[in-house]
PDB file of C-alpha atoms in Angstrom:
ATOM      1  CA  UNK A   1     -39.468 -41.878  14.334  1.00 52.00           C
ATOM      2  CA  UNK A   2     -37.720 -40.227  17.026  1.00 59.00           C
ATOM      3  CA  UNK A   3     -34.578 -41.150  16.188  1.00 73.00           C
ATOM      4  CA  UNK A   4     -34.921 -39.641  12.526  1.00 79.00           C
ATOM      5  CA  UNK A   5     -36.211 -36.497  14.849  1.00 77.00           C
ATOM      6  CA  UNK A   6     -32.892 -36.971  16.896  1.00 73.00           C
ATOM      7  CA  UNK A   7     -31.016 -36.780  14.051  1.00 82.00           C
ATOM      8  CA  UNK A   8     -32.555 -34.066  12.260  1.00 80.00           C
ATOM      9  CA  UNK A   9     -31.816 -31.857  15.730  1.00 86.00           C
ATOM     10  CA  UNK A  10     -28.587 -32.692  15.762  1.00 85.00           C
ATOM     11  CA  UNK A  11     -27.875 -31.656  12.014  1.00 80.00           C
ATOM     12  CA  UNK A  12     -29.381 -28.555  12.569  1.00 88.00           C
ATOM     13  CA  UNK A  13     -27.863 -27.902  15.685  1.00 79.00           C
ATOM     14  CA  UNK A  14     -24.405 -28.524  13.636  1.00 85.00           C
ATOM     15  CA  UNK A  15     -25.296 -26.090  11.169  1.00 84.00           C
ATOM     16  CA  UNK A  16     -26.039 -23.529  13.606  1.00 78.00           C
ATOM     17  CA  UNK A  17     -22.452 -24.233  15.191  1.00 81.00           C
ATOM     18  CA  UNK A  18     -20.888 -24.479  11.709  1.00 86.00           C
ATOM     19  CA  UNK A  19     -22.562 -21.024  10.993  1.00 80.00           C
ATOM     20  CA  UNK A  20     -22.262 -18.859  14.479  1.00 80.00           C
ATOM     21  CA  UNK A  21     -18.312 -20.264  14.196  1.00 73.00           C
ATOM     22  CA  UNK A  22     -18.251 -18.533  10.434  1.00 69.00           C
ATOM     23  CA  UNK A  23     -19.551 -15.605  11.898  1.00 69.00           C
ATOM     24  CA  UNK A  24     -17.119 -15.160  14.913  1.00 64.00           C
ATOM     25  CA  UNK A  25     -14.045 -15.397  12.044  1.00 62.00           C
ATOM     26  CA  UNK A  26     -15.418 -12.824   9.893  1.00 60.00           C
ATOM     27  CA  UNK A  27     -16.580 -10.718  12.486  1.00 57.00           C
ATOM     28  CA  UNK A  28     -12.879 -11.279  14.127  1.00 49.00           C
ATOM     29  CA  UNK A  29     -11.332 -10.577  10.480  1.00 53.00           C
ATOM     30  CA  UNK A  30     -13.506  -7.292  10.381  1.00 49.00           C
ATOM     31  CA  UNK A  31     -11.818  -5.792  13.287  1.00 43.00           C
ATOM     32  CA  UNK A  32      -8.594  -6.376  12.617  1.00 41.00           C
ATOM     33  CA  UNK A  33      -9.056  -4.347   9.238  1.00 42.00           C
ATOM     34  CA  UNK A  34      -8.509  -1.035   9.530  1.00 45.00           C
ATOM     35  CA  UNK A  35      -5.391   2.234   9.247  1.00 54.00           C
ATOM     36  CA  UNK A  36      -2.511   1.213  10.491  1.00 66.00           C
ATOM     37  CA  UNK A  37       1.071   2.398  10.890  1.00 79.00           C
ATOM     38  CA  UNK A  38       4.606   1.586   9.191  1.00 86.00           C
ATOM     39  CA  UNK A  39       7.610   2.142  11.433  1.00 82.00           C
ATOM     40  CA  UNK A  40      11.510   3.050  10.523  1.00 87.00           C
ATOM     41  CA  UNK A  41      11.740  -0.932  10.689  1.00 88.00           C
ATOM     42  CA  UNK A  42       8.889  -1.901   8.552  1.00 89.00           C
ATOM     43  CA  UNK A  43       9.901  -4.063   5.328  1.00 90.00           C
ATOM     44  CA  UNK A  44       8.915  -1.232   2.766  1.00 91.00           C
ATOM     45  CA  UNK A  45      10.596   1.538   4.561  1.00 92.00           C
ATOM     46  CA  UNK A  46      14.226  -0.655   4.983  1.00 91.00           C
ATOM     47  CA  UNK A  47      13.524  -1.519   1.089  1.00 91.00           C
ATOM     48  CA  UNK A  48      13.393   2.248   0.387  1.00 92.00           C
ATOM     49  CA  UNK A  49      16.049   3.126   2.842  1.00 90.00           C
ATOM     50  CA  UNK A  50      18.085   0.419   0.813  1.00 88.00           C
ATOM     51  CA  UNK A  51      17.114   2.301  -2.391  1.00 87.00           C
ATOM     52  CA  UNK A  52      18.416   5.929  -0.844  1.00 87.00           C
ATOM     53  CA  UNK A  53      21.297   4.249   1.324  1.00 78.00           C
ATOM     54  CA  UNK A  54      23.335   7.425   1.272  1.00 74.00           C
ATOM     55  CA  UNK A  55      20.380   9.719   2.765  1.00 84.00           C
ATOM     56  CA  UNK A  56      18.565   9.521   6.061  1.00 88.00           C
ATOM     57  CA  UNK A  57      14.990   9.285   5.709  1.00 92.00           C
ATOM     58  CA  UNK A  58      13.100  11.097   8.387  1.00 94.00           C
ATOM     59  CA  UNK A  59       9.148   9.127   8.622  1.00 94.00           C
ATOM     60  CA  UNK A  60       7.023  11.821   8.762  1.00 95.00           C
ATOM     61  CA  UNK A  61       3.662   9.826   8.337  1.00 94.00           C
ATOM     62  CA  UNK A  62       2.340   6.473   6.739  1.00 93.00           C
ATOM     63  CA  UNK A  63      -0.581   4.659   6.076  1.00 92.00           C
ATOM     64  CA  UNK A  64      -1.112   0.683   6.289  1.00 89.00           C
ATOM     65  CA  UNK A  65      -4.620  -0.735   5.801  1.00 82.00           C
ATOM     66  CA  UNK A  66      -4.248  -4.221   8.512  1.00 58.00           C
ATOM     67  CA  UNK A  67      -4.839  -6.926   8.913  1.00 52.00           C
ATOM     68  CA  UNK A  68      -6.267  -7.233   5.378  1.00 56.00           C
ATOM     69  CA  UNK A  69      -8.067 -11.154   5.025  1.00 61.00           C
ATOM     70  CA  UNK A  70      -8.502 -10.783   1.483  1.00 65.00           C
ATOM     71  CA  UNK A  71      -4.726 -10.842   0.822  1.00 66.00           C
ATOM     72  CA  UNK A  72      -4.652  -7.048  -0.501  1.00 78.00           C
ATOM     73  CA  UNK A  73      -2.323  -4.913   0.018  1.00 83.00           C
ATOM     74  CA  UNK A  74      -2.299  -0.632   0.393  1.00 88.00           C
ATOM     75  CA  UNK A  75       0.391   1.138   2.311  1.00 91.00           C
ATOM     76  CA  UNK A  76       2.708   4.255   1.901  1.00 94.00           C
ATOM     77  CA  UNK A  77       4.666   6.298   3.447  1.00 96.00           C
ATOM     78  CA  UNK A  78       6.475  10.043   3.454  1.00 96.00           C
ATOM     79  CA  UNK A  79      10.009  10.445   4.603  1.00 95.00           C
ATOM     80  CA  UNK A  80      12.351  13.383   4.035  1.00 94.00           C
ATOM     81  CA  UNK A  81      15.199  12.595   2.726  1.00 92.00           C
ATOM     82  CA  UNK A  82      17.705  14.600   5.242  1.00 89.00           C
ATOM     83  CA  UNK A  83      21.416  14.805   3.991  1.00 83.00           C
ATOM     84  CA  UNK A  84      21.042  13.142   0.637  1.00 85.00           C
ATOM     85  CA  UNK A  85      23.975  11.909  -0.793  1.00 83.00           C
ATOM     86  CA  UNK A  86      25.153  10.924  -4.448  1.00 85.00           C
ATOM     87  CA  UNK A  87      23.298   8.045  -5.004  1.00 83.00           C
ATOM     88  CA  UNK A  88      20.048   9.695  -3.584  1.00 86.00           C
ATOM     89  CA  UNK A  89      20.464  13.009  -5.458  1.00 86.00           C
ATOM     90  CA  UNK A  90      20.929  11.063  -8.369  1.00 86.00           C
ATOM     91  CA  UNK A  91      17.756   8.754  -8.061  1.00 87.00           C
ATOM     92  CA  UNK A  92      15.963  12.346  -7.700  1.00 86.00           C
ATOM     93  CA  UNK A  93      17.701  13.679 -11.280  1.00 87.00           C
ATOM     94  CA  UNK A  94      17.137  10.253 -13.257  1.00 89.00           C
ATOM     95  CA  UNK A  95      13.681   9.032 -12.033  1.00 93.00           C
ATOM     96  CA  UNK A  96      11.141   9.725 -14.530  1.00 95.00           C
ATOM     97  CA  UNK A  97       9.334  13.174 -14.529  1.00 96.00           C
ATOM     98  CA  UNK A  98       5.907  12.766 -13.974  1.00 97.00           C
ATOM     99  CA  UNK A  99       5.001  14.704 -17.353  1.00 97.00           C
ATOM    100  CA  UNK A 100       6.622  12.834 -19.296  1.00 97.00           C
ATOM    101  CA  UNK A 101       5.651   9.286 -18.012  1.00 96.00           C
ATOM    102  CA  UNK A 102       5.001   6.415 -20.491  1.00 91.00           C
ATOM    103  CA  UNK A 103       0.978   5.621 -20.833  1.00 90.00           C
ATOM    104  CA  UNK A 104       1.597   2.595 -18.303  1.00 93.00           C
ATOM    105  CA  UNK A 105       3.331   4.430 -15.907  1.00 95.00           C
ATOM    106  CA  UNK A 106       0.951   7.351 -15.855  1.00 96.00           C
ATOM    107  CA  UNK A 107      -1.838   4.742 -15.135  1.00 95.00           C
ATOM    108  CA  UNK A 108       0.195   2.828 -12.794  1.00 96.00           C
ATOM    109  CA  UNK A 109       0.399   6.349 -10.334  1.00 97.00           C
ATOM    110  CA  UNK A 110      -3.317   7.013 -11.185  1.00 96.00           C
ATOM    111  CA  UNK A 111      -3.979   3.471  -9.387  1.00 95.00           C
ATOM    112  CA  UNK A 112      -2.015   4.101  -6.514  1.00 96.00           C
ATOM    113  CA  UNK A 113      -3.294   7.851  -6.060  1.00 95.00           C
ATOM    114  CA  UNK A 114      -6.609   6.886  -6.446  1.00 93.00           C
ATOM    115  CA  UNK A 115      -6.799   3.879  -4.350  1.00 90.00           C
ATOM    116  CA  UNK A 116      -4.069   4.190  -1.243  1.00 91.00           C
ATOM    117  CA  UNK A 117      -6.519   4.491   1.422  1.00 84.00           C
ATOM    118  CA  UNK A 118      -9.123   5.202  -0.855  1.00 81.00           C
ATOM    119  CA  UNK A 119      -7.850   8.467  -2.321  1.00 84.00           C
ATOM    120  CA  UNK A 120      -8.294   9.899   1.283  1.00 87.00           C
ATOM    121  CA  UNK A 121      -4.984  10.353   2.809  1.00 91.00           C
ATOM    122  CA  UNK A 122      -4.388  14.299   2.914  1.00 92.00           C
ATOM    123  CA  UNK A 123      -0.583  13.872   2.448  1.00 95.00           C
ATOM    124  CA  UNK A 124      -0.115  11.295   0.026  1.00 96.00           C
ATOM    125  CA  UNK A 125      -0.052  14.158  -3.184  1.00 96.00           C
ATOM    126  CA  UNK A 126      -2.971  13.339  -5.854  1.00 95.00           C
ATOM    127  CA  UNK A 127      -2.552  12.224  -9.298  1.00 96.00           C
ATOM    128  CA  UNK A 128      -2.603  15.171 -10.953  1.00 96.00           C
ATOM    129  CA  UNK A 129       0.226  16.064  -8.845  1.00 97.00           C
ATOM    130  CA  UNK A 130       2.529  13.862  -9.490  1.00 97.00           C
ATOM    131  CA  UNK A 131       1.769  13.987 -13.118  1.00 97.00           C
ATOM    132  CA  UNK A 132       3.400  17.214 -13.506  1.00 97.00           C
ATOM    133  CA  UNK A 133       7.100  18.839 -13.906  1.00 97.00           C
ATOM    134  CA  UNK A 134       7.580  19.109 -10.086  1.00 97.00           C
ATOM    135  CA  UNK A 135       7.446  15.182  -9.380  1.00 97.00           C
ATOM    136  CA  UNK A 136       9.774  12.361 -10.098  1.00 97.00           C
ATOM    137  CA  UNK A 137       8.716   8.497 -10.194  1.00 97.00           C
ATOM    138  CA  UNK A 138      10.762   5.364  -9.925  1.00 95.00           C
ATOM    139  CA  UNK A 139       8.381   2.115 -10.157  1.00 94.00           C
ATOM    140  CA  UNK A 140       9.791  -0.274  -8.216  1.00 94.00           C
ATOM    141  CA  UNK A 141       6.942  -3.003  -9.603  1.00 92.00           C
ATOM    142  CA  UNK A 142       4.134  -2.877 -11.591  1.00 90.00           C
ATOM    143  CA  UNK A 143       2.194  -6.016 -11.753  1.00 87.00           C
ATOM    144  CA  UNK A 144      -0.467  -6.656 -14.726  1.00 84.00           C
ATOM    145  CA  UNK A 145      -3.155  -9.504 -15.428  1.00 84.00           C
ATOM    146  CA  UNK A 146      -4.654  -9.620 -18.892  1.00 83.00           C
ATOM    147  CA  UNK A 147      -3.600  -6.055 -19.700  1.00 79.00           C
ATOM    148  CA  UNK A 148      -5.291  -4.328 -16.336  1.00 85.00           C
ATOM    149  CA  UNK A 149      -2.822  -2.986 -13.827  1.00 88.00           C
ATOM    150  CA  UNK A 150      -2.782  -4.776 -10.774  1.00 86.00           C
ATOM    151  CA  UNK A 151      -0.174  -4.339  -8.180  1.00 90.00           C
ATOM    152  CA  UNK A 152       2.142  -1.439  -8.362  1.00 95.00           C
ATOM    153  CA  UNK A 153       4.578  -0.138  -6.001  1.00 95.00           C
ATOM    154  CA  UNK A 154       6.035   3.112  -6.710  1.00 97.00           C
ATOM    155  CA  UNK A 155       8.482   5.933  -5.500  1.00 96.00           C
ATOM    156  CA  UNK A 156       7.474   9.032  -5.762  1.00 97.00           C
ATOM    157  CA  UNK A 157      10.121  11.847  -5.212  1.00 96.00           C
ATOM    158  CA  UNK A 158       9.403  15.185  -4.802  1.00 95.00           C
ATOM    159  CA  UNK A 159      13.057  17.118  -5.237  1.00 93.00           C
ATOM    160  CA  UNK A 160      11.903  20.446  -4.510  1.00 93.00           C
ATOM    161  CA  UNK A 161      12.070  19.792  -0.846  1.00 93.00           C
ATOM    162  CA  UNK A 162      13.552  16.379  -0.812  1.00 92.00           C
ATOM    163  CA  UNK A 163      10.203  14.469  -0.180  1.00 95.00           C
ATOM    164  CA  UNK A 164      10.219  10.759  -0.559  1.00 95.00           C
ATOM    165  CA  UNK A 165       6.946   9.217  -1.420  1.00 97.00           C
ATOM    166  CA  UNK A 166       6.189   5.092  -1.402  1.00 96.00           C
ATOM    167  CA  UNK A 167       2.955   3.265  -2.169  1.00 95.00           C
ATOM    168  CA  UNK A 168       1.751   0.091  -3.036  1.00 93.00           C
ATOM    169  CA  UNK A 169      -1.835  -1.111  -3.832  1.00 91.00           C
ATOM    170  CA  UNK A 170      -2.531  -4.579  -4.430  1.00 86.00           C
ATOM    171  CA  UNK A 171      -5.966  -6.522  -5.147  1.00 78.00           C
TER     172      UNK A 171
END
């Protein structure tokens, strides 16, 4: 009999490890969630730079949700572009304007808009911004399962003062 008792002890003392070890991850995980920065060297910002390689983008403020354990991904960025050259000026004059954007496009910026940082970061413009005459967008990706949108990464340019707008919102 005791040794049934031993054993049940010991499984429940194994659970109790198994669990308190669980918890310790996801309370580790937890804290490592959270705003974040994105730097000149930064993947996203080089890709845009690559984009704009005749202008120097100035950072002037980002956003980066990490650490993220589920695998999703929201981040953006401003920049000004500061002595554009052809190839930028022209990605400013050919990029889509955003009141004229396709249905899938329009919702494609209404995800991003609404969900970088939750739809709280004061300088990333709205969507009802950049659905109008004085915003350009160039999607870089836009990612779909069974119809829904589920991953885009846009550019948003803003030519009246040269603003350079990038987000991406994945789950």
């Amino acid at each position: 009999m005791t040794s049934s008792f031993g054993q049940s002890i010991r499984a429940i003392g194994w659970f109790v490890l198994i669990v308190f070890a669980c918890l310790l991850l996801l309370m580790y995980q937890i804290s490592r969630t959270g705003e974040g920065q994105i730097d000149e060297q930064h993947a996203d910002f080089q890709l845009v730079q690559q984009l704009l390689d005749d202008a120097r983008l100035e950072l002037l403020d980002s956003y980066s949700s990490s650490g993220n354990w589920s695998g999703d991904v929201d981040r953006g960025f401003v920049a000004s572009a500061l002595e554009p050259g052809p190839r930028a000026l022209n990605l400013f004059q050919i990029a889509q304007r955003g009141d004229e954007l396709s249905g899938e496009l329009a919702a494609a910026v209404r995800f991003v808009a609404d969900n970088i940082g939750n739809g709280q970061i004061a300088w990333f413009p709205t969507a009802d911004e950049i659905l109008s005459p004085d915003y350009r967008v160039q999607p870089m990706s836009i990612n779909q399962r069974t119809g829904e949108i589920e991953s885009p990464r846009l550019l948003i340019l803003r030519p009246s003062d040269q603003r350079v707008f990038y987000g991406w919102v994945a789950f």
